[in-house]
Tab-separated table of C-alpha atoms and ligand atoms in Angstrom:
chain	number	residue	atom	x	y	z
O	1	MET	CA	92.176	87.634	73.864
O	2	PHE	CA	94.480	89.706	76.017
O	3	GLU	CA	97.795	89.161	77.571
O	4	THR	CA	98.839	90.768	80.842
O	5	VAL	CA	102.252	92.479	81.140
O	6	ILE	CA	103.670	93.094	84.580
O	7	GLY	CA	106.941	94.660	85.681
O	8	LEU	CA	107.758	95.115	89.349
O	9	GLU	CA	109.774	97.593	91.307
O	10	VAL	CA	110.702	96.312	94.757
O	11	HIS	CA	112.121	98.409	97.581
O	12	VAL	CA	114.131	96.409	100.026
O	13	GLN	CA	115.338	98.073	103.202
O	14	LEU	CA	118.901	96.909	103.820
O	15	ASN	CA	119.652	95.894	107.415
O	16	THR	CA	122.729	98.009	108.016
O	17	LYS	CA	123.093	99.207	111.615
O	18	THR	CA	123.350	102.827	110.463
O	19	LYS	CA	121.721	104.888	107.735
O	20	ILE	CA	123.134	105.062	104.234
O	21	PHE	CA	124.645	108.569	104.414
O	22	CYS	CA	124.971	109.266	108.137
O	23	SER	CA	125.661	107.396	111.363
O	24	CYS	CA	122.102	107.466	112.750
O	25	ALA	CA	120.633	104.127	113.816
O	26	THR	CA	118.134	102.423	111.539
O	27	SER	CA	116.176	100.804	114.374
O	28	PHE	CA	112.410	100.476	113.720
O	29	GLY	CA	109.666	101.630	116.077
O	30	GLU	CA	111.629	104.320	117.964
O	31	GLU	CA	110.066	107.442	119.308
O	32	PRO	CA	109.497	109.843	116.320
O	33	ASN	CA	112.491	111.943	115.285
O	34	LYS	CA	114.895	110.197	117.629
O	35	ASN	CA	117.211	108.719	114.984
O	36	VAL	CA	118.126	111.992	113.260
O	37	CYS	CA	121.108	114.271	112.699
O	38	PRO	CA	121.953	117.258	110.496
O	39	VAL	CA	122.567	114.985	107.469
O	40	CYS	CA	119.243	113.132	107.486
O	41	LEU	CA	117.338	116.257	108.571
O	42	GLY	CA	118.676	117.872	105.381
O	43	LEU	CA	120.221	120.834	107.216
O	44	PRO	CA	122.245	123.112	104.897
O	45	GLY	CA	125.950	122.334	104.788
O	46	ALA	CA	125.704	118.835	106.236
O	47	LEU	CA	127.580	116.300	104.036
O	48	PRO	CA	126.567	112.739	103.321
O	49	VAL	CA	129.079	109.878	103.575
O	50	LEU	CA	128.315	106.564	101.962
O	51	ASN	CA	127.881	103.472	104.151
O	52	GLY	CA	130.192	100.722	102.827
O	53	GLU	CA	128.029	97.960	104.266
O	54	ALA	CA	125.165	99.052	102.007
O	55	VAL	CA	127.395	98.743	98.984
O	56	LYS	CA	128.564	95.269	100.049
O	57	LYS	CA	125.020	94.068	100.492
O	58	ALA	CA	124.096	95.347	97.027
O	59	VAL	CA	126.990	93.458	95.525
O	60	SER	CA	125.952	90.237	97.343
O	61	PHE	CA	122.527	90.725	95.865
O	62	ALA	CA	123.999	91.059	92.377
O	63	LYS	CA	125.803	87.779	92.815
O	64	ALA	CA	122.575	86.084	93.883
O	65	VAL	CA	120.566	87.160	90.827
O	66	ASN	CA	123.315	86.564	88.273
O	67	ALA	CA	123.711	90.284	87.715
O	68	LYS	CA	126.573	92.339	86.515
O	69	VAL	CA	128.076	94.697	89.108
O	70	ASN	CA	129.002	98.142	87.853
O	71	GLN	CA	132.435	98.614	89.492
O	72	ASN	CA	132.001	102.340	88.980
O	73	SER	CA	128.620	103.825	89.834
O	74	ILE	CA	127.395	107.205	90.860
O	75	PHE	CA	124.755	108.775	93.041
O	76	ALA	CA	122.333	111.317	91.631
O	77	ARG	CA	119.838	113.759	93.073
O	78	LYS	CA	116.200	113.017	92.249
O	79	ASN	CA	114.381	116.303	92.779
O	80	TYR	CA	110.897	116.505	94.089
O	81	PHE	CA	109.140	118.079	96.972
O	82	TYR	CA	107.425	116.142	99.675
O	83	PRO	CA	107.084	117.110	103.397
O	84	ASP	CA	108.952	113.932	104.476
O	85	LEU	CA	111.852	114.759	102.205
O	86	PRO	CA	113.524	117.743	103.812
O	87	LYS	CA	116.257	118.223	101.225
O	88	ALA	CA	113.592	118.330	98.440
O	89	TYR	CA	115.671	115.727	96.686
O	90	GLN	CA	116.286	112.092	97.186
O	91	ILE	CA	119.817	110.701	96.764
O	92	SER	CA	119.410	107.773	94.427
O	93	GLN	CA	121.172	106.283	91.402
O	94	PHE	CA	120.100	106.990	87.855
O	95	GLU	CA	122.377	106.435	84.912
O	96	ILE	CA	124.778	104.012	86.439
O	97	PRO	CA	123.177	101.809	89.134
O	98	ILE	CA	125.399	99.566	91.215
O	99	VAL	CA	123.631	96.410	89.978
O	100	GLY	CA	123.111	95.896	86.241
O	101	LYS	CA	121.174	93.271	84.323
O	102	GLY	CA	120.474	89.893	85.875
O	103	TRP	CA	117.677	87.316	86.201
O	104	LEU	CA	115.998	84.855	88.444
O	105	ASP	CA	113.989	81.707	87.775
O	106	ILE	CA	110.478	81.196	89.029
O	107	GLU	CA	108.131	78.245	88.866
O	108	VAL	CA	104.350	78.371	88.586
O	109	ASP	CA	102.347	75.103	88.347
O	110	GLY	CA	105.481	73.156	87.614
O	111	GLU	CA	106.459	75.445	84.755
O	112	LYS	CA	109.769	77.274	84.926
O	113	ARG	CA	110.172	80.864	83.687
O	114	ARG	CA	113.123	83.196	83.752
O	115	ILE	CA	112.353	86.769	84.775
O	116	GLY	CA	114.800	89.493	83.819
O	117	ILE	CA	116.111	92.032	86.329
O	118	THR	CA	116.766	95.319	84.680
O	119	ARG	CA	118.809	96.888	87.449
O	120	ALA	CA	119.055	97.447	91.211
O	121	HIS	CA	120.219	100.674	92.740
O	122	LEU	CA	120.932	102.089	96.118
O	123	GLU	CA	119.017	105.054	97.444
O	124	GLU	CA	117.904	106.674	100.676
O	125	ASP	CA	114.324	106.275	101.931
O	126	ALA	CA	112.142	109.235	102.794
O	127	GLY	CA	110.646	109.916	106.225
O	128	LYS	CA	107.012	109.258	107.089
O	129	ASN	CA	104.015	111.620	107.098
O	130	ILE	CA	101.550	110.894	109.877
O	131	HIS	CA	98.081	112.279	109.385
O	132	GLU	CA	95.944	112.702	112.518
O	133	GLY	CA	92.642	114.413	111.650
O	134	GLU	CA	93.405	118.045	110.842
O	135	ILE	CA	97.045	117.730	111.801
O	136	SER	CA	99.882	116.229	109.854
O	137	LYS	CA	103.185	115.347	111.389
O	138	VAL	CA	106.521	114.242	109.962
O	139	ASP	CA	108.720	111.539	111.407
O	140	LEU	CA	112.242	111.497	109.960
O	141	ASN	CA	113.524	108.350	111.653
O	142	ARG	CA	113.205	106.491	108.367
O	143	ALA	CA	114.739	109.304	106.287
O	144	CYS	CA	118.056	108.262	104.858
O	145	THR	CA	117.721	104.537	105.701
O	146	PRO	CA	119.246	102.416	102.884
O	147	LEU	CA	117.067	100.992	100.185
O	148	LEU	CA	117.915	98.649	97.333
O	149	GLU	CA	115.391	99.230	94.571
O	150	ILE	CA	115.129	96.198	92.361
O	151	VAL	CA	113.504	96.766	88.950
O	152	SER	CA	112.292	93.856	86.834
O	153	GLU	CA	111.755	93.583	83.134
O	154	PRO	CA	108.095	93.528	82.103
O	155	ASP	CA	108.382	89.752	81.892
O	156	MET	CA	105.518	88.524	84.050
O	157	ARG	CA	102.248	87.441	82.408
O	158	ASN	CA	99.842	87.034	85.274
O	159	SER	CA	99.474	87.726	88.975
O	160	ASP	CA	100.658	84.220	89.964
O	161	GLU	CA	103.928	84.847	88.228
O	162	ALA	CA	104.257	88.216	89.901
O	163	ILE	CA	103.752	86.659	93.312
O	164	ALA	CA	106.161	83.786	92.561
O	165	TYR	CA	108.795	86.357	91.548
O	166	LEU	CA	108.201	88.411	94.671
O	167	LYS	CA	108.320	85.397	96.945
O	168	LYS	CA	111.530	84.277	95.306
O	169	LEU	CA	113.063	87.691	95.698
O	170	HIS	CA	111.861	87.839	99.337
O	171	SER	CA	113.484	84.522	100.140
O	172	ILE	CA	116.728	85.483	98.398
O	173	VAL	CA	117.193	88.674	100.430
O	174	ARG	CA	116.320	86.742	103.559
O	175	TYR	CA	118.862	83.990	102.735
O	176	LEU	CA	121.501	86.626	102.025
O	177	GLU	CA	120.547	88.288	105.306
O	178	ILE	CA	120.782	91.700	103.696
O	179	SER	CA	117.268	92.659	104.907
O	180	ASP	CA	114.721	91.473	107.428
O	181	ALA	CA	112.249	91.960	104.540
O	182	ASN	CA	109.463	92.447	107.082
O	183	MET	CA	106.500	93.419	104.948
O	184	GLN	CA	104.330	94.848	107.748
O	185	GLU	CA	107.116	97.215	108.692
O	186	GLY	CA	107.631	98.233	105.080
O	187	SER	CA	111.068	96.678	104.697
O	188	PHE	CA	109.942	94.900	101.543
O	189	ARG	CA	107.379	96.783	99.433
O	190	CYS	CA	106.429	96.688	95.840
O	191	ASP	CA	105.145	98.936	93.034
O	192	ALA	CA	103.374	96.910	90.363
O	193	ASN	CA	103.365	98.127	86.766
O	194	VAL	CA	100.507	96.650	84.799
O	195	SER	CA	99.328	96.840	81.192
O	196	ILE	CA	97.478	94.591	78.784
O	197	ARG	CA	97.839	93.885	75.078
O	198	PRO	CA	96.228	91.747	72.418
O	199	LYS	CA	97.804	88.252	72.600
O	200	GLY	CA	100.630	87.940	70.084
O	201	ASP	CA	101.342	91.662	70.056
O	202	GLU	CA	104.950	92.438	71.016
O	203	LYS	CA	104.405	96.137	71.693
O	204	LEU	CA	104.157	97.492	75.212
O	205	TYR	CA	101.002	99.464	75.873
O	206	THR	CA	100.255	102.171	78.385
O	207	ARG	CA	101.022	101.003	81.857
O	208	VAL	CA	99.641	101.932	85.246
O	209	GLU	CA	101.756	101.862	88.329
O	210	ILE	CA	100.212	100.718	91.608
O	211	LYS	CA	102.277	102.092	94.475
O	212	ASN	CA	103.398	100.798	97.818
O	213	LEU	CA	101.878	97.384	98.127
O	214	ASN	CA	103.087	95.516	101.160
O	215	SER	CA	101.357	92.145	101.316
O	216	PHE	CA	101.388	89.331	98.795
O	217	ARG	CA	97.657	89.031	99.004
O	218	PHE	CA	97.024	92.732	98.276
O	219	ILE	CA	99.553	92.708	95.412
O	220	GLN	CA	97.734	89.856	93.768
O	221	LYS	CA	94.323	91.474	94.271
O	222	ALA	CA	95.509	94.843	93.036
O	223	ILE	CA	96.938	93.362	89.880
O	224	GLU	CA	93.822	91.305	89.171
O	225	TYR	CA	91.563	94.339	89.695
O	226	GLU	CA	93.709	96.467	87.435
O	227	VAL	CA	93.752	93.869	84.649
O	228	GLU	CA	89.917	93.682	84.720
O	229	ARG	CA	89.669	97.427	84.614
O	230	GLN	CA	91.957	97.730	81.642
O	231	ILE	CA	90.224	94.942	79.745
O	232	GLU	CA	86.891	96.686	80.224
O	233	ALA	CA	88.357	99.913	78.940
O	234	TRP	CA	89.720	98.082	75.900
O	235	GLN	CA	86.430	96.383	75.195
O	236	GLU	CA	84.593	99.665	75.403
O	237	GLY	CA	87.026	100.980	72.850
O	238	VAL	CA	88.385	103.619	75.199
O	239	TYR	CA	91.674	101.977	76.299
O	240	ALA	CA	93.890	104.824	75.144
O	241	LYS	CA	91.734	107.388	76.902
O	242	GLU	CA	90.794	105.430	80.015
O	243	VAL	CA	94.179	103.886	80.673
O	244	VAL	CA	96.399	106.853	81.123
O	245	GLN	CA	99.897	106.444	82.377
O	246	GLU	CA	99.445	107.210	86.034
O	247	THR	CA	100.144	106.172	89.543
O	248	ARG	CA	97.336	104.482	91.401
O	249	LEU	CA	96.787	103.337	94.934
O	250	PHE	CA	95.115	100.118	96.014
O	251	ASP	CA	92.234	100.596	98.437
O	252	THR	CA	92.550	97.503	100.586
O	253	ASP	CA	89.031	97.838	102.060
O	254	LYS	CA	87.174	98.166	98.782
O	255	GLY	CA	89.590	96.032	96.682
O	256	VAL	CA	89.842	98.695	93.918
O	257	THR	CA	92.704	100.798	92.566
O	258	ARG	CA	92.245	104.589	92.501
O	259	SER	CA	94.107	107.270	90.636
O	260	MET	CA	96.657	109.097	92.834
O	261	ARG	CA	98.496	111.273	90.380
O	262	GLY	CA	99.676	111.501	86.782
O	263	LYS	CA	102.841	109.494	86.224
O	264	GLU	CA	106.016	111.553	86.287
O	265	GLU	CA	108.552	110.980	83.541
O	266	SER	CA	112.188	110.770	84.604
O	267	ALA	CA	112.790	114.219	83.090
O	268	ASP	CA	110.443	115.638	85.755
O	269	TYR	CA	112.992	114.771	88.398
O	270	ARG	CA	115.865	116.750	86.968
O	271	TYR	CA	118.364	114.101	87.893
O	272	PHE	CA	121.992	115.178	88.148
O	273	PRO	CA	125.078	113.639	89.792
O	274	ASP	CA	125.230	114.530	93.477
O	275	PRO	CA	128.222	116.825	93.897
O	276	ASP	CA	128.502	115.916	97.587
O	277	LEU	CA	129.315	112.290	96.928
O	278	LEU	CA	132.306	110.743	95.200
O	279	PRO	CA	131.731	108.138	92.471
O	280	VAL	CA	131.635	104.670	94.000
O	281	PHE	CA	134.472	102.356	93.070
O	282	ILE	CA	134.244	98.732	94.081
O	283	ASP	CA	137.714	97.249	94.381
O	284	ALA	CA	138.635	93.569	94.031
O	285	THR	CA	138.801	92.963	97.796
O	286	LEU	CA	135.257	94.277	98.450
O	287	MET	CA	134.050	92.373	95.418
O	288	GLU	CA	135.516	89.128	96.667
O	289	GLU	CA	134.166	89.639	100.193
O	290	ALA	CA	130.684	90.497	98.986
O	291	GLU	CA	130.468	87.609	96.557
O	292	LYS	CA	130.863	85.031	99.300
O	293	ILE	CA	127.157	84.323	99.631
O	294	PRO	CA	125.402	81.469	101.407
O	295	GLU	CA	123.542	78.651	99.724
O	296	LEU	CA	120.435	80.047	98.057
O	297	PRO	CA	116.935	78.514	97.940
O	298	ASP	CA	117.307	76.823	94.523
O	299	GLU	CA	120.628	75.261	95.412
O	300	LYS	CA	119.363	74.141	98.749
O	301	ARG	CA	116.317	72.584	97.131
O	302	ALA	CA	118.465	70.647	94.636
O	303	ARG	CA	120.723	69.441	97.463
O	304	LEU	CA	117.817	68.275	99.609
O	305	VAL	CA	116.458	66.262	96.693
O	306	ARG	CA	119.871	64.881	95.727
O	307	ASP	CA	121.318	64.107	99.148
O	308	PHE	CA	118.283	63.241	101.201
O	309	GLY	CA	115.878	61.928	98.561
O	310	LEU	CA	113.228	64.524	99.338
O	311	LYS	CA	110.410	64.967	96.838
O	312	GLU	CA	110.756	68.142	94.714
O	313	TYR	CA	107.583	69.505	96.178
O	314	ASP	CA	108.552	68.923	99.787
O	315	ALA	CA	112.005	70.350	99.228
O	316	GLY	CA	110.282	73.409	97.667
O	317	VAL	CA	108.103	73.925	100.695
O	318	ILE	CA	111.138	73.737	102.979
O	319	VAL	CA	113.428	76.085	101.118
O	320	ALA	CA	110.818	78.740	100.296
O	321	ASP	CA	111.276	80.276	103.717
O	322	LEU	CA	114.602	80.736	105.483
O	323	GLU	CA	113.062	79.967	108.891
O	324	MET	CA	111.614	76.691	107.587
O	325	ALA	CA	114.974	75.714	106.067
O	326	ARG	CA	116.767	76.439	109.330
O	327	PHE	CA	114.140	74.533	111.300
O	328	PHE	CA	114.523	71.504	109.017
O	329	GLU	CA	118.277	71.545	109.118
O	330	THR	CA	118.352	71.749	112.883
O	331	MET	CA	116.093	68.694	112.979
O	332	LEU	CA	118.495	66.825	110.735
O	333	SER	CA	121.446	67.769	112.831
O	334	GLU	CA	119.601	66.225	115.811
O	335	GLY	CA	119.850	62.928	113.985
O	336	VAL	CA	116.346	62.226	112.721
O	337	SER	CA	115.663	60.911	109.207
O	338	ALA	CA	114.972	63.443	106.472
O	339	LYS	CA	111.651	61.762	105.689
O	340	GLY	CA	110.550	61.965	109.374
O	341	ALA	CA	111.660	65.595	109.573
O	342	VAL	CA	109.722	66.588	106.431
O	343	THR	CA	106.447	64.909	107.477
O	344	TRP	CA	106.495	66.121	111.044
O	345	LEU	CA	107.488	69.631	110.063
O	346	THR	CA	105.431	70.306	106.938
O	347	VAL	CA	102.355	68.167	107.601
O	348	GLU	CA	101.976	67.730	111.334
O	349	LEU	CA	103.528	70.921	112.785
O	350	LEU	CA	102.452	73.372	110.080
O	351	GLY	CA	98.992	71.820	110.042
O	352	ARG	CA	98.642	72.660	113.698
O	353	LEU	CA	99.922	76.263	113.453
O	354	LYS	CA	97.133	78.545	112.434
O	355	GLY	CA	97.042	80.595	109.273
O	356	GLU	CA	99.811	82.995	108.590
O	357	SER	CA	101.886	82.403	111.705
O	358	GLY	CA	104.944	80.687	110.245
O	359	VAL	CA	107.395	78.320	111.806
O	360	GLN	CA	109.347	81.221	113.350
O	361	ASN	CA	106.463	81.708	115.814
O	362	SER	CA	106.047	78.069	116.467
O	363	PRO	CA	105.586	77.151	120.113
O	364	VAL	CA	107.519	73.963	119.392
O	365	ASP	CA	111.151	74.512	118.439
O	366	ALA	CA	113.185	72.394	116.070
O	367	LYS	CA	115.017	70.449	118.827
O	368	ARG	CA	111.737	69.431	120.502
O	369	LEU	CA	110.118	68.388	117.247
O	370	ALA	CA	113.260	66.376	116.403
O	371	CYS	CA	113.092	64.683	119.794
O	372	LEU	CA	109.509	63.641	119.134
O	373	VAL	CA	110.457	62.180	115.721
O	374	LYS	CA	113.372	60.363	117.364
O	375	ARG	CA	110.923	58.687	119.811
O	376	ILE	CA	108.976	57.352	116.846
O	377	GLU	CA	112.159	56.245	115.099
O	378	ASP	CA	113.557	54.485	118.166
O	379	GLU	CA	110.096	52.876	118.639
O	380	THR	CA	109.434	54.381	122.010
O	381	ILE	CA	106.002	55.564	120.795
O	382	SER	CA	103.813	54.964	117.792
O	383	GLY	CA	103.162	57.576	115.160
O	384	LYS	CA	99.609	57.810	116.437
O	385	SER	CA	100.723	58.569	119.983
O	386	ALA	CA	103.202	61.085	118.633
O	387	LYS	CA	100.345	63.127	117.249
O	388	GLU	CA	98.848	63.302	120.714
O	389	VAL	CA	102.177	64.417	122.119
O	390	LEU	CA	102.418	67.136	119.462
O	391	ASP	CA	98.964	68.395	120.290
O	392	VAL	CA	100.097	68.862	123.869
O	393	LEU	CA	103.347	70.479	122.826
O	394	VAL	CA	101.548	72.978	120.623
O	395	ALA	CA	98.869	73.775	123.216
O	396	GLU	CA	100.937	73.820	126.413
O	397	GLY	CA	104.591	73.459	125.605
O	398	GLY	CA	106.743	71.104	127.717
O	399	GLU	CA	109.233	68.343	127.073
O	400	VAL	CA	108.591	65.349	124.849
O	401	ASP	CA	109.714	62.611	127.216
O	402	ALA	CA	107.846	64.033	130.128
O	403	ILE	CA	104.621	64.197	128.096
O	404	ILE	CA	105.089	60.622	126.867
O	405	GLU	CA	105.526	59.539	130.475
O	406	ARG	CA	102.539	61.532	131.730
O	407	LEU	CA	100.208	60.259	129.058
O	408	GLY	CA	101.501	56.679	129.432
O	409	LEU	CA	102.187	56.384	125.695
O	410	LYS	CA	105.334	54.328	125.819
O	411	GLN	CA	104.799	51.284	123.706
O	412	VAL	CA	105.875	47.842	124.725
O	413	SER	CA	108.702	47.035	122.452
O	414	ASP	CA	110.630	44.681	124.647
O	415	ASP	CA	110.572	41.328	122.777
O	416	GLY	CA	110.256	39.233	125.907
O	417	ALA	CA	107.207	41.098	127.134
O	418	ILE	CA	105.474	40.877	123.753
O	419	LEU	CA	106.337	37.203	123.340
O	420	SER	CA	104.692	36.334	126.648
O	421	VAL	CA	101.472	38.029	125.546
O	422	ILE	CA	101.649	36.219	122.257
O	423	ASP	CA	102.135	32.897	123.912
O	424	GLU	CA	99.148	33.573	126.133
O	425	VAL	CA	96.931	34.463	123.165
O	426	LEU	CA	98.020	31.384	121.245
O	427	ALA	CA	97.426	29.097	124.234
O	428	GLN	CA	93.878	30.437	124.687
O	429	ASN	CA	93.092	29.916	120.999
O	430	GLY	CA	94.464	26.483	120.314
O	431	ASP	CA	91.649	25.634	117.876
O	432	LYS	CA	92.360	28.697	115.792
O	433	VAL	CA	96.071	27.975	115.745
O	434	ALA	CA	95.338	24.574	114.309
O	435	GLU	CA	93.084	26.092	111.658
O	436	TYR	CA	95.797	28.652	110.822
O	437	LYS	CA	98.374	25.902	110.479
O	438	SER	CA	96.125	23.937	108.124
O	439	GLY	CA	96.068	26.937	105.735
O	440	LYS	CA	93.583	29.499	106.993
O	441	ASP	CA	96.063	32.453	106.593
O	442	LYS	CA	93.385	35.023	107.321
O	443	LEU	CA	93.528	34.204	111.005
O	444	PHE	CA	96.837	35.964	111.290
O	445	GLY	CA	95.022	39.265	111.553
O	446	PHE	CA	92.889	37.851	114.365
O	447	PHE	CA	95.980	36.924	116.368
O	448	VAL	CA	97.505	40.384	115.899
O	449	GLY	CA	94.273	41.961	117.061
O	450	GLN	CA	94.126	39.831	120.210
O	451	VAL	CA	97.763	40.615	121.102
O	452	MET	CA	97.218	44.331	120.625
O	453	LYS	CA	94.084	44.173	122.767
O	454	SER	CA	95.781	42.676	125.751
O	455	ALA	CA	99.043	44.589	125.452
O	456	LYS	CA	98.046	48.263	124.995
O	457	GLY	CA	100.562	50.491	123.251
O	458	VAL	CA	102.488	47.589	121.802
O	459	ASN	CA	104.421	48.216	118.580
O	460	PRO	CA	102.389	46.582	115.766
O	461	ALA	CA	105.369	45.957	113.511
O	462	LYS	CA	107.097	44.026	116.283
O	463	VAL	CA	103.936	41.996	116.993
O	464	ASN	CA	103.820	41.000	113.306
O	465	ASP	CA	107.406	39.848	113.275
O	466	LEU	CA	107.223	37.949	116.547
O	467	LEU	CA	103.915	36.289	115.742
O	468	LYS	CA	105.261	35.095	112.426
O	469	SER	CA	108.260	33.572	114.099
O	470	ARG	CA	106.048	31.823	116.713
O	471	LEU	CA	103.609	30.448	114.250
O	472	GLY	CA	106.480	29.116	112.166
M	501	LIG	P1	109.575	104.423	86.921
M	501	LIG	O1	110.467	104.734	88.008
M	501	LIG	O2	109.217	105.533	86.072
M	501	LIG	O3	108.392	103.631	87.325
M	501	LIG	P2	111.297	102.271	86.143
M	501	LIG	O4	112.098	102.113	84.944
M	501	LIG	O5	111.983	102.377	87.450
M	501	LIG	O6	110.403	103.530	85.894
M	501	LIG	O7	110.297	101.088	86.284
M	501	LIG	C1	109.509	100.737	85.269
M	501	LIG	C2	108.837	99.417	85.602
M	501	LIG	O8	107.749	99.270	84.800
M	501	LIG	C3	109.750	98.248	85.263
M	501	LIG	O9	109.592	97.255	86.154
M	501	LIG	C4	109.252	97.833	83.843
M	501	LIG	O10	109.436	96.452	83.667
M	501	LIG	C5	107.778	98.109	83.988
M	501	LIG	N1	107.143	98.417	82.741
M	501	LIG	C6	107.537	99.274	81.798
M	501	LIG	N2	106.625	99.323	80.763
M	501	LIG	C7	105.646	98.455	81.085
M	501	LIG	C8	104.384	98.094	80.465
M	501	LIG	N3	103.985	98.605	79.315
M	501	LIG	N4	103.596	97.185	81.162
M	501	LIG	C9	103.986	96.696	82.319
M	501	LIG	N5	105.127	97.012	82.928
M	501	LIG	C10	105.913	97.897	82.377
M	502	LIG	MG1	107.971	103.159	89.072
M	503	LIG	ZN1	121.308	111.011	110.472
């Protein structure tokens, strides 16, 4: 029996306005080589200057994952050649990262686990190579944009835990608003380190690193493929030979990992302190500023359960995504009940939005959905009619009240009007009333049915109450 061992390195692009060592913009999707200057082009003699905002965001992150902040940290040069790295070194942190040891809690199938964070350091990103047939081009817009690289302990034991960890990390950086964490644009990407070992063995065996994964689905598939591959190698008795420490890429079309290169050791990079940058010192004022962080997903979840009586599961669904949490809280601020908001958001609205498009792309905004729930809660329409209204809102947009009007869904809830229908029904069924009064309780349902039939859209709860009072 084998156990899987996974450690993750996550690169998060920080959402500073300007790059980490120069004042070029960090905007995504610009014309190639538009956001560049002598510093990020790596021209000789140009000097980097550290962006204080990037430091502040890293410290906020430390606070969020219970990590120690190194008040003094230094930048180092990591030397390697790549066409999209014009200086032939990357400015990163090595011996003393800005964020030290921390942890975060994950939950898989109701079971809690604590995953260690080894460190998180600041570094500059490289540019992008673009290959077009025979020609390769380099775009340096991304060069020198700020990254926070978050390294975990090898604490995860299966791909579900890895995904839970990544989703947690993703939501934390979104809640902190230190990154847009857009995975398609590469603002949140992951290298997965995977090895296996006989269950019970404490030793770490040779690992493989799968580079640059940028969707949760692919990360999960890549890990699962890699585990299978290593188990086969072990069973064939060739683990040590077949599983060499190396960097692999995941082929998303074929669903397999492929060797890219032998794994470098840190000595290969010839790290040394960057003489162009002063050591970073974080003073008490900056520390205090950066540690003022908003409510995080776990705290919010606990509060929703405690203050609004939400079920743990529902609260979990709501806080997992910042946009969901905001949507929900806007609904509450519009004055609907928490229970109504949860059901209409997580079951009815999400059920109508297709596949991956989250609530941030919803054609129905929080205020409109709240208005719909209010119309159920003030008994203007029934829950059943509200579903019809929501169908229209999702398909065509529009305003709740206008749709209710147009579809004629307003229910009769005026007592007088309902009573007159009731009286009519009872008058027409005098024999049944007599039977009911002599003990045939079942007939109550019959009366309700008759009333509902002649007064379409009437509120059934009201009919029940009024009928009971009439029949004594
Ligand atoms: P490098 O930059 O060389 O990949 P790092 O120290 O930055 O090294 O990252 C190493 C990552 O690999 C960490 O997340 C660590 O937890 C993980 N790791 C180390 N050894 C193993 C192993 N045997 N199996 C799985 N993951 C491992
Ligand atoms: Mg690595
Ligand atoms: Zn620049």
